[in-house]
């Protein structure tokens, strides 16, 4: 398994923190239990560019329990929790490409490492995966089922792509409410 993290010896501390967060995520625990039985994502490669935190770790673990092959890189190098990245690699067998404080060159190397696995579903926080696919990795598009986007900034980027007729696969907007939607 390929990965690029700060220090694998941080895995024990990361596992404890992931378990602590998991206790406060009852809905995700329920989904994970169901996924373990049903395997709805069996055979799906899922490339994620998200904050590498305890919460994201629990999401990745649940998706893997559902049968997905999950590959993760950091959407924000400053939010990466190195112990969590180490635990995902060592204890869960999830390839992670993330180092707290990584520079731009490393960030894009990590983003491309995820895309090199040819994901069928993308999970994005800022639309960097999708933008890179559409600009530099167009050969991936025919095999992509769709993706998700978490941020307002990413949604704005993707809506512009859609308006210009260049967005080539569906994206589900998650975790965002506009001012109009809250009223």
mmCIF file of C-alpha atoms in Angstrom:
data_model
loop_
_atom_site.group_PDB
_atom_site.id
_atom_site.type_symbol
_atom_site.label_atom_id
_atom_site.label_comp_id
_atom_site.label_asym_id
_atom_site.label_seq_id
_atom_site.Cartn_x
_atom_site.Cartn_y
_atom_site.Cartn_z
ATOM 1 C CA UNK A 1 0.000 0.000 0.000
ATOM 2 C CA UNK A 2 1.328 3.409 -0.951
ATOM 3 C CA UNK A 3 0.955 6.347 1.433
ATOM 4 C CA UNK A 4 2.751 9.506 2.519
ATOM 5 C CA UNK A 5 2.344 10.596 6.131
ATOM 6 C CA UNK A 6 4.532 12.244 8.752
ATOM 7 C CA UNK A 7 5.245 9.342 11.119
ATOM 8 C CA UNK A 8 3.645 5.873 11.336
ATOM 9 C CA UNK A 9 4.659 5.631 15.008
ATOM 10 C CA UNK A 10 1.892 8.140 15.809
ATOM 11 C CA UNK A 11 -0.762 5.509 14.970
ATOM 12 C CA UNK A 12 -1.469 4.409 18.550
ATOM 13 C CA UNK A 13 -2.348 7.938 19.691
ATOM 14 C CA UNK A 14 -4.383 8.470 16.529
ATOM 15 C CA UNK A 15 -6.394 5.306 17.103
ATOM 16 C CA UNK A 16 -7.346 6.444 20.603
ATOM 17 C CA UNK A 17 -8.488 9.820 19.282
ATOM 18 C CA UNK A 18 -10.473 8.226 16.444
ATOM 19 C CA UNK A 19 -12.206 5.920 18.941
ATOM 20 C CA UNK A 20 -13.000 8.870 21.207
ATOM 21 C CA UNK A 21 -14.586 10.784 18.310
ATOM 22 C CA UNK A 22 -16.491 7.696 17.176
ATOM 23 C CA UNK A 23 -18.302 7.545 20.537
ATOM 24 C CA UNK A 24 -19.800 10.946 19.714
ATOM 25 C CA UNK A 25 -20.956 9.965 16.221
ATOM 26 C CA UNK A 26 -23.949 7.637 16.802
ATOM 27 C CA UNK A 27 -25.490 8.091 13.351
ATOM 28 C CA UNK A 28 -22.244 7.229 11.601
ATOM 29 C CA UNK A 29 -21.810 4.205 13.909
ATOM 30 C CA UNK A 30 -25.274 3.027 12.867
ATOM 31 C CA UNK A 31 -24.469 3.494 9.184
ATOM 32 C CA UNK A 32 -21.175 1.656 9.609
ATOM 33 C CA UNK A 33 -22.944 -1.311 11.248
ATOM 34 C CA UNK A 34 -25.394 -1.446 8.338
ATOM 35 C CA UNK A 35 -22.604 -1.061 5.778
ATOM 36 C CA UNK A 36 -20.673 -3.974 7.329
ATOM 37 C CA UNK A 37 -23.650 -6.229 6.631
ATOM 38 C CA UNK A 38 -24.829 -4.910 3.265
ATOM 39 C CA UNK A 39 -21.563 -3.804 1.559
ATOM 40 C CA UNK A 40 -23.330 -1.236 -0.696
ATOM 41 C CA UNK A 41 -20.019 0.204 -1.920
ATOM 42 C CA UNK A 42 -18.365 -3.116 -2.770
ATOM 43 C CA UNK A 43 -15.942 -2.673 -5.638
ATOM 44 C CA UNK A 44 -16.084 1.147 -5.623
ATOM 45 C CA UNK A 45 -12.877 3.177 -5.467
ATOM 46 C CA UNK A 46 -13.503 6.407 -3.596
ATOM 47 C CA UNK A 47 -10.983 9.261 -3.764
ATOM 48 C CA UNK A 48 -11.352 11.836 -0.996
ATOM 49 C CA UNK A 49 -9.719 15.226 -0.533
ATOM 50 C CA UNK A 50 -10.948 16.213 2.934
ATOM 51 C CA UNK A 51 -9.678 17.518 6.255
ATOM 52 C CA UNK A 52 -7.730 14.616 7.784
ATOM 53 C CA UNK A 53 -9.295 14.683 11.243
ATOM 54 C CA UNK A 54 -10.860 12.206 13.649
ATOM 55 C CA UNK A 55 -14.294 12.872 12.147
ATOM 56 C CA UNK A 56 -13.101 12.223 8.596
ATOM 57 C CA UNK A 57 -11.299 9.113 9.822
ATOM 58 C CA UNK A 58 -14.570 7.703 11.121
ATOM 59 C CA UNK A 59 -16.266 8.488 7.812
ATOM 60 C CA UNK A 60 -13.466 6.744 5.890
ATOM 61 C CA UNK A 61 -13.692 3.708 8.176
ATOM 62 C CA UNK A 62 -17.469 3.523 7.646
ATOM 63 C CA UNK A 63 -17.094 3.783 3.871
ATOM 64 C CA UNK A 64 -14.471 1.034 3.898
ATOM 65 C CA UNK A 65 -16.816 -1.114 6.010
ATOM 66 C CA UNK A 66 -19.328 -0.632 3.197
ATOM 67 C CA UNK A 67 -16.923 -2.221 0.747
ATOM 68 C CA UNK A 68 -15.313 0.909 -0.739
ATOM 69 C CA UNK A 69 -11.625 1.192 -1.417
ATOM 70 C CA UNK A 70 -10.957 4.587 0.197
ATOM 71 C CA UNK A 71 -7.943 6.749 -0.638
ATOM 72 C CA UNK A 72 -7.539 10.039 1.242
ATOM 73 C CA UNK A 73 -5.529 13.224 0.894
ATOM 74 C CA UNK A 74 -5.735 16.479 2.817
ATOM 75 C CA UNK A 75 -7.895 19.348 1.580
ATOM 76 C CA UNK A 76 -6.213 21.701 4.043
ATOM 77 C CA UNK A 77 -2.662 20.831 5.074
ATOM 78 C CA UNK A 78 -2.987 22.968 8.197
ATOM 79 C CA UNK A 79 -5.867 20.883 9.586
ATOM 80 C CA UNK A 80 -4.197 17.493 9.092
ATOM 81 C CA UNK A 81 -3.889 15.487 12.293
ATOM 82 C CA UNK A 82 -0.738 13.445 11.707
ATOM 83 C CA UNK A 83 -1.612 10.833 14.339
ATOM 84 C CA UNK A 84 -4.988 10.249 12.687
ATOM 85 C CA UNK A 85 -3.350 9.832 9.269
ATOM 86 C CA UNK A 86 -0.930 7.309 10.782
ATOM 87 C CA UNK A 87 -3.743 5.332 12.401
ATOM 88 C CA UNK A 88 -5.749 5.155 9.177
ATOM 89 C CA UNK A 89 -2.727 3.727 7.383
ATOM 90 C CA UNK A 90 -1.526 1.321 10.082
ATOM 91 C CA UNK A 91 -4.776 0.206 11.723
ATOM 92 C CA UNK A 92 -7.339 0.504 8.929
ATOM 93 C CA UNK A 93 -5.300 -0.119 5.779
ATOM 94 C CA UNK A 94 -6.510 3.134 4.237
ATOM 95 C CA UNK A 95 -3.941 4.889 2.036
ATOM 96 C CA UNK A 96 -3.461 8.470 3.250
ATOM 97 C CA UNK A 97 -1.449 11.215 1.605
ATOM 98 C CA UNK A 98 -1.339 14.046 4.134
ATOM 99 C CA UNK A 99 1.226 15.782 6.310
ATOM 100 C CA UNK A 100 0.407 18.702 8.569
ATOM 101 C CA UNK A 101 1.926 21.843 7.091
ATOM 102 C CA UNK A 102 2.851 20.317 3.741
ATOM 103 C CA UNK A 103 3.847 22.785 1.014
ATOM 104 C CA UNK A 104 1.958 23.345 -2.243
ATOM 105 C CA UNK A 105 4.194 20.980 -4.229
ATOM 106 C CA UNK A 106 3.523 18.158 -1.748
ATOM 107 C CA UNK A 107 -0.193 19.017 -1.627
ATOM 108 C CA UNK A 108 -0.554 18.549 -5.380
ATOM 109 C CA UNK A 109 1.654 15.437 -5.332
ATOM 110 C CA UNK A 110 -0.750 13.993 -2.748
ATOM 111 C CA UNK A 111 -3.829 15.069 -4.724
ATOM 112 C CA UNK A 112 -2.410 13.346 -7.803
ATOM 113 C CA UNK A 113 -1.596 10.219 -5.779
ATOM 114 C CA UNK A 114 -5.320 9.916 -5.026
ATOM 115 C CA UNK A 115 -6.261 10.529 -8.662
ATOM 116 C CA UNK A 116 -3.676 7.982 -9.829
ATOM 117 C CA UNK A 117 -5.840 5.307 -8.165
ATOM 118 C CA UNK A 118 -8.607 6.147 -10.690
ATOM 119 C CA UNK A 119 -11.476 6.828 -8.280
ATOM 120 C CA UNK A 120 -15.037 6.183 -9.372
ATOM 121 C CA UNK A 121 -16.466 8.554 -6.759
ATOM 122 C CA UNK A 122 -14.878 11.760 -5.493
ATOM 123 C CA UNK A 123 -15.387 13.420 -2.126
ATOM 124 C CA UNK A 124 -14.102 16.964 -2.218
ATOM 125 C CA UNK A 125 -13.680 19.909 0.124
ATOM 126 C CA UNK A 126 -12.852 22.824 -2.153
ATOM 127 C CA UNK A 127 -13.252 21.121 -5.564
ATOM 128 C CA UNK A 128 -9.531 20.527 -6.114
ATOM 129 C CA UNK A 129 -10.023 16.861 -7.060
ATOM 130 C CA UNK A 130 -12.784 17.640 -9.543
ATOM 131 C CA UNK A 131 -10.977 20.663 -10.994
ATOM 132 C CA UNK A 132 -7.789 18.642 -11.483
ATOM 133 C CA UNK A 133 -9.717 15.818 -13.133
ATOM 134 C CA UNK A 134 -11.330 18.238 -15.570
ATOM 135 C CA UNK A 135 -8.114 20.127 -16.365
ATOM 136 C CA UNK A 136 -5.310 17.540 -16.219
ATOM 137 C CA UNK A 137 -6.805 14.059 -15.799
ATOM 138 C CA UNK A 138 -9.693 14.041 -18.301
ATOM 139 C CA UNK A 139 -9.120 10.360 -19.043
ATOM 140 C CA UNK A 140 -10.639 9.555 -15.634
ATOM 141 C CA UNK A 141 -14.015 11.133 -16.459
ATOM 142 C CA UNK A 142 -15.669 8.190 -18.305
ATOM 143 C CA UNK A 143 -15.317 5.943 -15.240
ATOM 144 C CA UNK A 144 -16.480 8.451 -12.616
ATOM 145 C CA UNK A 145 -19.979 7.874 -11.244
ATOM 146 C CA UNK A 146 -20.145 11.196 -9.396
ATOM 147 C CA UNK A 147 -18.925 13.032 -6.353
ATOM 148 C CA UNK A 148 -19.651 15.219 -3.372
ATOM 149 C CA UNK A 149 -18.584 18.742 -2.436
ATOM 150 C CA UNK A 150 -18.666 20.184 1.086
ATOM 151 C CA UNK A 151 -17.752 23.840 0.800
ATOM 152 C CA UNK A 152 -19.361 27.001 -0.487
ATOM 153 C CA UNK A 153 -16.147 27.851 -2.336
ATOM 154 C CA UNK A 154 -16.088 24.447 -3.997
ATOM 155 C CA UNK A 155 -19.760 24.666 -4.947
ATOM 156 C CA UNK A 156 -19.166 28.084 -6.517
ATOM 157 C CA UNK A 157 -16.292 26.650 -8.561
ATOM 158 C CA UNK A 158 -18.394 23.667 -9.656
ATOM 159 C CA UNK A 159 -21.432 25.804 -10.543
ATOM 160 C CA UNK A 160 -19.179 27.945 -12.744
ATOM 161 C CA UNK A 161 -17.922 24.775 -14.442
ATOM 162 C CA UNK A 162 -21.516 23.613 -14.935
ATOM 163 C CA UNK A 163 -22.576 27.002 -16.322
ATOM 164 C CA UNK A 164 -19.673 26.865 -18.797
ATOM 165 C CA UNK A 165 -20.695 23.355 -19.846
ATOM 166 C CA UNK A 166 -17.482 21.695 -18.693
ATOM 167 C CA UNK A 167 -18.630 19.761 -15.593
ATOM 168 C CA UNK A 168 -18.784 16.187 -16.876
ATOM 169 C CA UNK A 169 -20.225 14.218 -13.944
ATOM 170 C CA UNK A 170 -22.795 14.833 -11.212
ATOM 171 C CA UNK A 171 -21.804 16.326 -7.881
ATOM 172 C CA UNK A 172 -23.946 16.263 -4.740
ATOM 173 C CA UNK A 173 -23.623 19.394 -2.655
ATOM 174 C CA UNK A 174 -23.467 18.494 1.043
ATOM 175 C CA UNK A 175 -23.221 20.325 4.345
ATOM 176 C CA UNK A 176 -24.033 23.771 3.008
ATOM 177 C CA UNK A 177 -26.969 26.084 3.510
ATOM 178 C CA UNK A 178 -27.195 29.438 1.802
ATOM 179 C CA UNK A 179 -28.673 32.504 3.456
ATOM 180 C CA UNK A 180 -31.864 31.975 1.424
ATOM 181 C CA UNK A 181 -32.121 28.351 2.573
ATOM 182 C CA UNK A 182 -31.889 29.295 6.255
ATOM 183 C CA UNK A 183 -34.715 31.845 6.143
#
